[in-house]
Amino acid sequence: MEFFQVGHNLFFNQGSNSVSQTGNQNEELMLDLDLITKARQGDAMAFEQLVYRYDRQVLSIAARYVQSAEDAKDIYQEVFLRVYRALPKFELRSEFSTWLFRITTNVCLTHRSRRKRHTHASLDRESDEDHGASLSERLTGSDTADQHAEGADITFHVQKAVNALSPKLKMVFTLKHYEGYKIREIADMMECTEGTVKKYLFTATKKLRNELEEIF
Amino acid sequence: MNHTQYKEMLQLSVLRELGDEEQQVLARHLQACEACRKELEELVKFSTLVHQRGSFETSDELLREARQELRVAIRLERSRRSGWEEFLEKFEFLVSPRVRMAVGGVAMLAAGVLVGRLGMTPAEEVPGIGVTPAMSSDASLRGETRISNVRFLNPEPVNGEVEFTFEAVTPIRMRGQVNDPAVQKVLAQGLMNDQNPGTRLKAVSTLGNFGDQSMVPDHEIKSALIQALKSDANVGVRKEALRVLQRFPLDKEVRDALLYVLRLEENPAMRIDVINALEKPVLDGQLRDDDVLNALREKMQSDDNNYIRLRARNVYEEVRQQ
């Protein structure tokens, strides 16, 4: 039951502690189960519905982790292709959402950026800024005026500092600070102990504070 | 408890990860410790900064693009699986790992011989015309094999020997009646696998423009059309697939596909077409069940397009009045 509630909080109602949600939790799990069963029998519609239940969260984690729209789409696609291939063998011992988000963090951690794959990728600041602007544009759909405002420089420094973290530190920091997951949920996703997650968070915070010391 | 532990607790407190009891312990400590109060202030400032300056929301446009690209990738994956892998899966129970290895070896050998024949035959000796036995139409004409994507495995030839891979594509011309099952199967495969939307569109309309209304389509063709209706990346192909499927008997598979499109299709024109397609059979009572009525109710209540809400309401209300 505890595991069930963890899963629920993790993926459906972050921040919600309402007891009255229990009925919905069961319904959500039953719906997942129903869709998984149908998808395994080759029902493409069921698979797509299953994807649509979680894909915004997957894309959000990916986008905030890689900070690149194109890379986020690559990760999104890789995650769901892995799910598609492995669904027939998925054992219902854990929740689908738990399994899915484990795949997501794994794919993020092993993802090789498109920029790194291209030998001509420039590492200078101007190029990074260009990239940041294009990303924000595509992620928020907002105009670029904000990118040139006073705060753009701070944004650039924060994003650069977060990007400079090691993959695991960056993953934990992203999941906690930008996605709002609880530490126990992150531990579940990354298949490690809560203590390890805390250690990563403390280390990431220390590094970022050092890096951004001049800003605040 | 030492100072380092309090500092860690401060971080957890800012992240709302402390229990009530720990929070009280920390509060008592803060009253007495100036350094920790300052540290808390810094942490709050840091947290605010990274939230305001490093965060962004995923746009609907990006999600739409990702979904579209995933559909194409899944389609390719499915077409790959439908070949060799499904064959292996079907016969998996018959063969032990050893036999499978042997079969694999033979298959590799056969593939090698085939590639050798295709690749090493001098261009002028590639047969210009030949009958493809797998196709039962009256004439199948084969063109020249094209070699492309040559990739050298050893960039520096040793003793004059080179090693490379390549792709061999042989165009095949086929002529036959559109109701010939062999022709239909090829078109269905083209519909599912061709990268060119124009070709897929042509394949759908060809399948739909011939044959009488009451004909029961081959299951593979119907599946290809349903697949195209539900997930083709090109809206023109999806629309044409809908038109063609309306010529076929409205069985459960077609009905499910229509409901799928009504619920999940992003293009409003497609959703309107589906409501139009459903209207007559629903009003006639031929297709009036809870799923259909629920889908219509859902649309009339929550579709983001005014006209669709109105259309769905009209059909729904008319059914209710009957």
mmCIF file of N, CA, C and O in Angstrom, chain B residues 86-166:
data_model
loop_
_atom_site.group_PDB
_atom_site.id
_atom_site.type_symbol
_atom_site.label_atom_id
_atom_site.label_comp_id
_atom_site.label_asym_id
_atom_site.label_seq_id
_atom_site.Cartn_x
_atom_site.Cartn_y
_atom_site.Cartn_z
ATOM 1 N N GLU B 86 8.586 -11.152 -36.140
ATOM 2 C CA GLU B 86 7.326 -11.837 -35.894
ATOM 3 C C GLU B 86 7.378 -13.271 -36.393
ATOM 4 O O GLU B 86 6.808 -14.163 -35.792
ATOM 5 N N PHE B 87 8.114 -13.441 -37.484
ATOM 6 C CA PHE B 87 8.301 -14.792 -37.984
ATOM 7 C C PHE B 87 8.994 -15.644 -36.911
ATOM 8 O O PHE B 87 8.576 -16.742 -36.583
ATOM 9 N N LEU B 88 10.058 -15.064 -36.345
ATOM 10 C CA LEU B 88 10.793 -15.789 -35.310
ATOM 11 C C LEU B 88 9.914 -16.047 -34.092
ATOM 12 O O LEU B 88 9.939 -17.135 -33.522
ATOM 13 N N GLU B 89 9.135 -15.035 -33.713
ATOM 14 C CA GLU B 89 8.278 -15.190 -32.535
ATOM 15 C C GLU B 89 7.280 -16.328 -32.733
ATOM 16 O O GLU B 89 7.046 -17.124 -31.840
ATOM 17 N N LYS B 90 6.718 -16.401 -33.948
ATOM 18 C CA LYS B 90 5.717 -17.433 -34.215
ATOM 19 C C LYS B 90 6.306 -18.825 -34.070
ATOM 20 O O LYS B 90 5.657 -19.745 -33.606
ATOM 21 N N PHE B 91 7.544 -18.961 -34.510
ATOM 22 C CA PHE B 91 8.133 -20.294 -34.528
ATOM 23 C C PHE B 91 9.107 -20.532 -33.380
ATOM 24 O O PHE B 91 9.802 -21.533 -33.363
ATOM 25 N N GLU B 92 9.083 -19.607 -32.441
ATOM 26 C CA GLU B 92 10.041 -19.698 -31.341
ATOM 27 C C GLU B 92 9.900 -21.004 -30.580
ATOM 28 O O GLU B 92 10.873 -21.615 -30.186
ATOM 29 N N PHE B 93 8.634 -21.429 -30.407
ATOM 30 C CA PHE B 93 8.406 -22.633 -29.611
ATOM 31 C C PHE B 93 8.925 -23.895 -30.299
ATOM 32 O O PHE B 93 9.097 -24.925 -29.689
ATOM 33 N N LEU B 94 9.152 -23.796 -31.572
ATOM 34 C CA LEU B 94 9.585 -24.983 -32.312
ATOM 35 C C LEU B 94 11.094 -25.184 -32.282
ATOM 36 O O LEU B 94 11.586 -26.284 -32.469
ATOM 37 N N VAL B 95 11.805 -24.100 -32.083
ATOM 38 C CA VAL B 95 13.250 -24.221 -32.259
ATOM 39 C C VAL B 95 14.016 -23.972 -30.970
ATOM 40 O O VAL B 95 13.732 -23.054 -30.222
ATOM 41 N N SER B 96 15.000 -24.817 -30.750
ATOM 42 C CA SER B 96 15.874 -24.653 -29.601
ATOM 43 C C SER B 96 16.923 -23.597 -29.964
ATOM 44 O O SER B 96 17.098 -23.273 -31.137
ATOM 45 N N PRO B 97 17.637 -23.046 -28.969
ATOM 46 C CA PRO B 97 18.659 -22.054 -29.289
ATOM 47 C C PRO B 97 19.673 -22.545 -30.313
ATOM 48 O O PRO B 97 20.088 -21.803 -31.196
ATOM 49 N N ARG B 98 20.020 -23.837 -30.231
ATOM 50 C CA ARG B 98 21.001 -24.358 -31.196
ATOM 51 C C ARG B 98 20.461 -24.319 -32.621
ATOM 52 O O ARG B 98 21.147 -23.933 -33.556
ATOM 53 N N VAL B 99 19.188 -24.772 -32.722
ATOM 54 C CA VAL B 99 18.587 -24.772 -34.061
ATOM 55 C C VAL B 99 18.489 -23.336 -34.577
ATOM 56 O O VAL B 99 18.736 -23.053 -35.741
ATOM 57 N N ARG B 100 18.146 -22.437 -33.663
ATOM 58 C CA ARG B 100 18.010 -21.036 -34.079
ATOM 59 C C ARG B 100 19.340 -20.489 -34.605
ATOM 60 O O ARG B 100 19.394 -19.773 -35.585
ATOM 61 N N MET B 101 20.415 -20.896 -33.915
ATOM 62 C CA MET B 101 21.731 -20.445 -34.374
ATOM 63 C C MET B 101 22.016 -20.969 -35.775
ATOM 64 O O MET B 101 22.519 -20.261 -36.648
ATOM 65 N N ALA B 102 21.649 -22.252 -35.954
ATOM 66 C CA ALA B 102 21.894 -22.851 -37.261
ATOM 67 C C ALA B 102 21.071 -22.149 -38.343
ATOM 68 O O ALA B 102 21.573 -21.820 -39.418
ATOM 69 N N VAL B 103 19.777 -21.891 -37.998
ATOM 70 C CA VAL B 103 18.906 -21.207 -38.966
ATOM 71 C C VAL B 103 19.463 -19.825 -39.287
ATOM 72 O O VAL B 103 19.510 -19.388 -40.434
ATOM 73 N N GLY B 104 19.916 -19.144 -38.225
ATOM 74 C CA GLY B 104 20.505 -17.818 -38.411
ATOM 75 C C GLY B 104 21.693 -17.877 -39.351
ATOM 76 O O GLY B 104 21.846 -17.033 -40.246
ATOM 77 N N GLY B 105 22.540 -18.895 -39.166
ATOM 78 C CA GLY B 105 23.724 -19.049 -40.016
ATOM 79 C C GLY B 105 23.332 -19.239 -41.473
ATOM 80 O O GLY B 105 23.886 -18.604 -42.374
ATOM 81 N N VAL B 106 22.333 -20.119 -41.657
ATOM 82 C CA VAL B 106 21.881 -20.383 -43.033
ATOM 83 C C VAL B 106 21.314 -19.098 -43.644
ATOM 84 O O VAL B 106 21.589 -18.766 -44.803
ATOM 85 N N ALA B 107 20.524 -18.369 -42.825
ATOM 86 C CA ALA B 107 19.933 -17.121 -43.332
ATOM 87 C C ALA B 107 21.018 -16.128 -43.719
ATOM 88 O O ALA B 107 20.931 -15.464 -44.754
ATOM 89 N N MET B 108 22.044 -16.037 -42.882
ATOM 90 C CA MET B 108 23.141 -15.119 -43.183
ATOM 91 C C MET B 108 23.829 -15.517 -44.484
ATOM 92 O O MET B 108 24.172 -14.682 -45.313
ATOM 93 N N LEU B 109 24.021 -16.839 -44.633
ATOM 94 C CA LEU B 109 24.673 -17.343 -45.840
ATOM 95 C C LEU B 109 23.842 -16.983 -47.075
ATOM 96 O O LEU B 109 24.362 -16.497 -48.085
ATOM 97 N N ALA B 110 22.516 -17.215 -46.925
ATOM 98 C CA ALA B 110 21.625 -16.912 -48.050
ATOM 99 C C ALA B 110 21.670 -15.424 -48.374
ATOM 100 O O ALA B 110 21.729 -15.030 -49.545
ATOM 101 N N ALA B 111 21.647 -14.597 -47.299
ATOM 102 C CA ALA B 111 21.703 -13.146 -47.524
ATOM 103 C C ALA B 111 23.000 -12.772 -48.213
ATOM 104 O O ALA B 111 23.026 -11.932 -49.123
ATOM 105 N N GLY B 112 24.092 -13.426 -47.795
ATOM 106 C CA GLY B 112 25.396 -13.146 -48.395
ATOM 107 C C GLY B 112 25.406 -13.470 -49.877
ATOM 108 O O GLY B 112 25.876 -12.688 -50.699
ATOM 109 N N VAL B 113 24.845 -14.651 -50.192
ATOM 110 C CA VAL B 113 24.800 -15.062 -51.599
ATOM 111 C C VAL B 113 23.961 -14.071 -52.416
ATOM 112 O O VAL B 113 24.355 -13.636 -53.500
ATOM 113 N N LEU B 114 22.808 -13.674 -51.827
ATOM 114 C CA LEU B 114 21.928 -12.738 -52.525
ATOM 115 C C LEU B 114 22.626 -11.406 -52.773
ATOM 116 O O LEU B 114 22.612 -10.877 -53.898
ATOM 117 N N VAL B 115 23.236 -10.876 -51.711
ATOM 118 C CA VAL B 115 23.941 -9.592 -51.854
ATOM 119 C C VAL B 115 25.057 -9.729 -52.866
ATOM 120 O O VAL B 115 25.285 -8.864 -53.719
ATOM 121 N N GLY B 116 25.771 -10.862 -52.807
ATOM 122 C CA GLY B 116 26.860 -11.097 -53.756
ATOM 123 C C GLY B 116 26.354 -11.077 -55.185
ATOM 124 O O GLY B 116 26.929 -10.435 -56.057
ATOM 125 N N ARG B 117 25.215 -11.735 -55.382
ATOM 126 C CA ARG B 117 24.667 -11.795 -56.745
ATOM 127 C C ARG B 117 24.239 -10.420 -57.229
ATOM 128 O O ARG B 117 24.490 -10.035 -58.362
ATOM 129 N N LEU B 118 23.572 -9.692 -56.311
ATOM 130 C CA LEU B 118 23.091 -8.366 -56.706
ATOM 131 C C LEU B 118 24.241 -7.404 -56.944
ATOM 132 O O LEU B 118 24.262 -6.641 -57.893
ATOM 133 N N GLY B 119 25.198 -7.453 -56.027
ATOM 134 C CA GLY B 119 26.267 -6.466 -56.060
ATOM 135 C C GLY B 119 27.356 -6.760 -57.071
ATOM 136 O O GLY B 119 27.922 -5.855 -57.675
ATOM 137 N N MET B 120 27.652 -8.022 -57.257
ATOM 138 C CA MET B 120 28.798 -8.365 -58.107
ATOM 139 C C MET B 120 28.432 -8.579 -59.575
ATOM 140 O O MET B 120 29.285 -8.737 -60.406
ATOM 141 N N THR B 121 27.132 -8.624 -59.870
ATOM 142 C CA THR B 121 26.748 -8.785 -61.267
ATOM 143 C C THR B 121 27.042 -7.499 -62.021
ATOM 144 O O THR B 121 26.625 -6.430 -61.592
ATOM 145 N N PRO B 122 27.767 -7.584 -63.127
ATOM 146 C CA PRO B 122 28.039 -6.366 -63.889
ATOM 147 C C PRO B 122 26.731 -5.705 -64.302
ATOM 148 O O PRO B 122 25.744 -6.381 -64.571
ATOM 149 N N ALA B 123 26.774 -4.362 -64.346
ATOM 150 C CA ALA B 123 25.544 -3.604 -64.587
ATOM 151 C C ALA B 123 24.783 -4.076 -65.815
ATOM 152 O O ALA B 123 23.567 -4.191 -65.785
ATOM 153 N N GLU B 124 25.511 -4.340 -66.906
ATOM 154 C CA GLU B 124 24.798 -4.706 -68.131
ATOM 155 C C GLU B 124 24.141 -6.087 -68.024
ATOM 156 O O GLU B 124 23.293 -6.430 -68.825
ATOM 157 N N GLU B 125 24.563 -6.846 -67.015
ATOM 158 C CA GLU B 125 23.978 -8.181 -66.908
ATOM 159 C C GLU B 125 22.798 -8.248 -65.951
ATOM 160 O O GLU B 125 22.189 -9.283 -65.777
ATOM 161 N N VAL B 126 22.503 -7.095 -65.267
ATOM 162 C CA VAL B 126 21.330 -7.096 -64.396
ATOM 163 C C VAL B 126 20.102 -7.267 -65.257
ATOM 164 O O VAL B 126 19.913 -6.541 -66.229
ATOM 165 N N PRO B 127 19.307 -8.264 -64.992
ATOM 166 C CA PRO B 127 18.162 -8.502 -65.863
ATOM 167 C C PRO B 127 17.224 -7.327 -65.894
ATOM 168 O O PRO B 127 16.859 -6.792 -64.858
ATOM 169 N N GLY B 128 16.836 -6.906 -67.031
ATOM 170 C CA GLY B 128 15.967 -5.759 -67.178
ATOM 171 C C GLY B 128 14.523 -6.112 -66.918
ATOM 172 O O GLY B 128 13.776 -5.338 -66.382
ATOM 173 N N ILE B 129 14.153 -7.296 -67.293
ATOM 174 C CA ILE B 129 12.753 -7.703 -67.155
ATOM 175 C C ILE B 129 12.704 -9.085 -66.534
ATOM 176 O O ILE B 129 13.468 -9.964 -66.875
ATOM 177 N N GLY B 130 11.832 -9.251 -65.617
ATOM 178 C CA GLY B 130 11.697 -10.570 -65.020
ATOM 179 C C GLY B 130 10.379 -10.662 -64.296
ATOM 180 O O GLY B 130 9.829 -9.677 -63.863
ATOM 181 N N VAL B 131 9.869 -11.844 -64.151
ATOM 182 C CA VAL B 131 8.601 -12.025 -63.445
ATOM 183 C C VAL B 131 8.914 -12.307 -61.997
ATOM 184 O O VAL B 131 9.785 -13.091 -61.687
ATOM 185 N N THR B 132 8.247 -11.590 -61.111
ATOM 186 C CA THR B 132 8.437 -11.834 -59.691
ATOM 187 C C THR B 132 7.423 -12.870 -59.246
ATOM 188 O O THR B 132 6.220 -12.600 -59.283
ATOM 189 N N PRO B 133 7.879 -14.032 -58.862
ATOM 190 C CA PRO B 133 6.947 -15.123 -58.616
ATOM 191 C C PRO B 133 5.956 -14.817 -57.488
ATOM 192 O O PRO B 133 4.829 -15.295 -57.516
ATOM 193 N N ALA B 134 6.377 -13.993 -56.518
ATOM 194 C CA ALA B 134 5.494 -13.751 -55.374
ATOM 195 C C ALA B 134 4.246 -12.986 -55.775
ATOM 196 O O ALA B 134 3.270 -12.957 -55.063
ATOM 197 N N MET B 135 4.271 -12.372 -56.957
ATOM 198 C CA MET B 135 3.132 -11.562 -57.354
ATOM 199 C C MET B 135 2.363 -12.248 -58.462
ATOM 200 O O MET B 135 2.918 -12.614 -59.487
ATOM 201 N N SER B 136 1.084 -12.347 -58.232
ATOM 202 C CA SER B 136 0.310 -13.133 -59.171
ATOM 203 C C SER B 136 -0.332 -12.298 -60.261
ATOM 204 O O SER B 136 -1.157 -12.776 -60.996
ATOM 205 N N SER B 137 0.014 -11.023 -60.327
ATOM 206 C CA SER B 137 -0.585 -10.207 -61.375
ATOM 207 C C SER B 137 -0.003 -10.597 -62.727
ATOM 208 O O SER B 137 0.982 -11.306 -62.805
ATOM 209 N N ASP B 138 -0.632 -10.095 -63.784
ATOM 210 C CA ASP B 138 -0.248 -10.610 -65.104
ATOM 211 C C ASP B 138 1.145 -10.198 -65.570
ATOM 212 O O ASP B 138 1.737 -10.843 -66.403
ATOM 213 N N ALA B 139 1.689 -9.128 -65.054
ATOM 214 C CA ALA B 139 3.048 -8.776 -65.471
ATOM 215 C C ALA B 139 3.774 -8.012 -64.380
ATOM 216 O O ALA B 139 3.233 -7.102 -63.785
ATOM 217 N N SER B 140 4.948 -8.410 -64.087
ATOM 218 C CA SER B 140 5.760 -7.696 -63.102
ATOM 219 C C SER B 140 7.116 -7.471 -63.729
ATOM 220 O O SER B 140 7.761 -8.390 -64.180
ATOM 221 N N LEU B 141 7.485 -6.240 -63.770
ATOM 222 C CA LEU B 141 8.718 -5.934 -64.473
ATOM 223 C C LEU B 141 9.765 -5.406 -63.510
ATOM 224 O O LEU B 141 9.481 -4.535 -62.689
ATOM 225 N N ARG B 142 10.954 -5.932 -63.612
ATOM 226 C CA ARG B 142 11.983 -5.512 -62.664
ATOM 227 C C ARG B 142 13.015 -4.634 -63.368
ATOM 228 O O ARG B 142 13.439 -4.915 -64.475
ATOM 229 N N GLY B 143 13.393 -3.551 -62.691
ATOM 230 C CA GLY B 143 14.384 -2.673 -63.283
ATOM 231 C C GLY B 143 15.770 -2.961 -62.742
ATOM 232 O O GLY B 143 15.994 -3.985 -62.108
ATOM 233 N N GLU B 144 16.652 -2.031 -63.007
ATOM 234 C CA GLU B 144 18.037 -2.246 -62.599
ATOM 235 C C GLU B 144 18.211 -2.049 -61.108
ATOM 236 O O GLU B 144 17.566 -1.209 -60.495
ATOM 237 N N THR B 145 19.144 -2.810 -60.564
ATOM 238 C CA THR B 145 19.449 -2.677 -59.146
ATOM 239 C C THR B 145 20.316 -1.445 -58.941
ATOM 240 O O THR B 145 21.284 -1.244 -59.675
ATOM 241 N N ARG B 146 19.923 -0.646 -57.948
ATOM 242 C CA ARG B 146 20.727 0.537 -57.649
ATOM 243 C C ARG B 146 21.504 0.310 -56.368
ATOM 244 O O ARG B 146 20.953 -0.170 -55.379
ATOM 245 N N ILE B 147 22.764 0.619 -56.437
ATOM 246 C CA ILE B 147 23.622 0.469 -55.263
ATOM 247 C C ILE B 147 23.810 1.854 -54.643
ATOM 248 O O ILE B 147 24.125 2.814 -55.351
ATOM 249 N N SER B 148 23.597 1.942 -53.346
ATOM 250 C CA SER B 148 23.801 3.229 -52.680
ATOM 251 C C SER B 148 24.353 3.017 -51.279
ATOM 252 O O SER B 148 24.453 1.879 -50.809
ATOM 253 N N ASN B 149 24.679 4.144 -50.636
ATOM 254 C CA ASN B 149 25.213 4.129 -49.264
ATOM 255 C C ASN B 149 26.387 3.175 -49.086
ATOM 256 O O ASN B 149 26.409 2.369 -48.161
ATOM 257 N N VAL B 150 27.320 3.255 -49.995
ATOM 258 C CA VAL B 150 28.526 2.414 -49.863
ATOM 259 C C VAL B 150 29.361 2.970 -48.709
ATOM 260 O O VAL B 150 29.652 4.167 -48.651
ATOM 261 N N ARG B 151 29.683 2.096 -47.759
ATOM 262 C CA ARG B 151 30.498 2.530 -46.614
ATOM 263 C C ARG B 151 31.699 1.604 -46.476
ATOM 264 O O ARG B 151 31.539 0.394 -46.354
ATOM 265 N N PHE B 152 32.868 2.204 -46.518
ATOM 266 C CA PHE B 152 34.085 1.403 -46.434
ATOM 267 C C PHE B 152 34.370 1.030 -44.986
ATOM 268 O O PHE B 152 34.364 1.871 -44.093
ATOM 269 N N LEU B 153 34.611 -0.256 -44.771
ATOM 270 C CA LEU B 153 34.905 -0.720 -43.413
ATOM 271 C C LEU B 153 36.394 -0.603 -43.108
ATOM 272 O O LEU B 153 36.787 -0.435 -41.971
ATOM 273 N N ASN B 154 37.230 -0.736 -44.136
ATOM 274 C CA ASN B 154 38.655 -0.495 -43.916
ATOM 275 C C ASN B 154 39.101 0.655 -44.834
ATOM 276 O O ASN B 154 39.253 0.479 -46.037
ATOM 277 N N PRO B 155 39.251 1.837 -44.250
ATOM 278 C CA PRO B 155 39.537 3.015 -45.074
ATOM 279 C C PRO B 155 40.829 2.880 -45.884
ATOM 280 O O PRO B 155 40.929 3.415 -46.978
ATOM 281 N N GLU B 156 41.808 2.175 -45.339
ATOM 282 C CA GLU B 156 43.079 2.002 -46.052
ATOM 283 C C GLU B 156 43.132 0.578 -46.598
ATOM 284 O O GLU B 156 43.340 -0.365 -45.837
ATOM 285 N N PRO B 157 42.963 0.376 -47.892
ATOM 286 C CA PRO B 157 43.017 -0.993 -48.437
ATOM 287 C C PRO B 157 44.371 -1.665 -48.180
ATOM 288 O O PRO B 157 45.419 -1.035 -48.326
ATOM 289 N N VAL B 158 44.301 -2.909 -47.723
ATOM 290 C CA VAL B 158 45.530 -3.661 -47.482
ATOM 291 C C VAL B 158 45.632 -4.732 -48.572
ATOM 292 O O VAL B 158 44.665 -5.461 -48.814
ATOM 293 N N ASN B 159 46.784 -4.821 -49.205
ATOM 294 C CA ASN B 159 47.018 -5.777 -50.296
ATOM 295 C C ASN B 159 45.924 -5.702 -51.370
ATOM 296 O O ASN B 159 45.502 -6.731 -51.907
ATOM 297 N N GLY B 160 45.470 -4.517 -51.612
ATOM 298 C CA GLY B 160 44.465 -4.337 -52.666
ATOM 299 C C GLY B 160 43.079 -4.829 -52.299
ATOM 300 O O GLY B 160 42.170 -4.826 -53.121
ATOM 301 N N GLU B 161 42.893 -5.255 -51.048
ATOM 302 C CA GLU B 161 41.599 -5.802 -50.671
ATOM 303 C C GLU B 161 40.768 -4.728 -49.951
ATOM 304 O O GLU B 161 41.270 -4.074 -49.049
ATOM 305 N N VAL B 162 39.537 -4.573 -50.364
ATOM 306 C CA VAL B 162 38.660 -3.585 -49.699
ATOM 307 C C VAL B 162 37.465 -4.305 -49.081
ATOM 308 O O VAL B 162 37.082 -5.396 -49.524
ATOM 309 N N GLU B 163 36.923 -3.675 -48.073
ATOM 310 C CA GLU B 163 35.731 -4.239 -47.439
ATOM 311 C C GLU B 163 34.736 -3.107 -47.245
ATOM 312 O O GLU B 163 35.091 -2.040 -46.736
ATOM 313 N N PHE B 164 33.501 -3.315 -47.679
ATOM 314 C CA PHE B 164 32.510 -2.249 -47.542
ATOM 315 C C PHE B 164 31.098 -2.831 -47.477
ATOM 316 O O PHE B 164 30.882 -4.004 -47.799
ATOM 317 N N THR B 165 30.185 -1.990 -47.027
ATOM 318 C CA THR B 165 28.766 -2.381 -47.028
ATOM 319 C C THR B 165 28.043 -1.474 -48.020
ATOM 320 O O THR B 165 28.525 -0.399 -48.343
ATOM 321 N N PHE B 166 26.876 -1.925 -48.477
ATOM 322 C CA PHE B 166 26.088 -1.085 -49.374
ATOM 323 C C PHE B 166 24.635 -1.528 -49.332
ATOM 324 O O PHE B 166 24.312 -2.596 -48.796
#
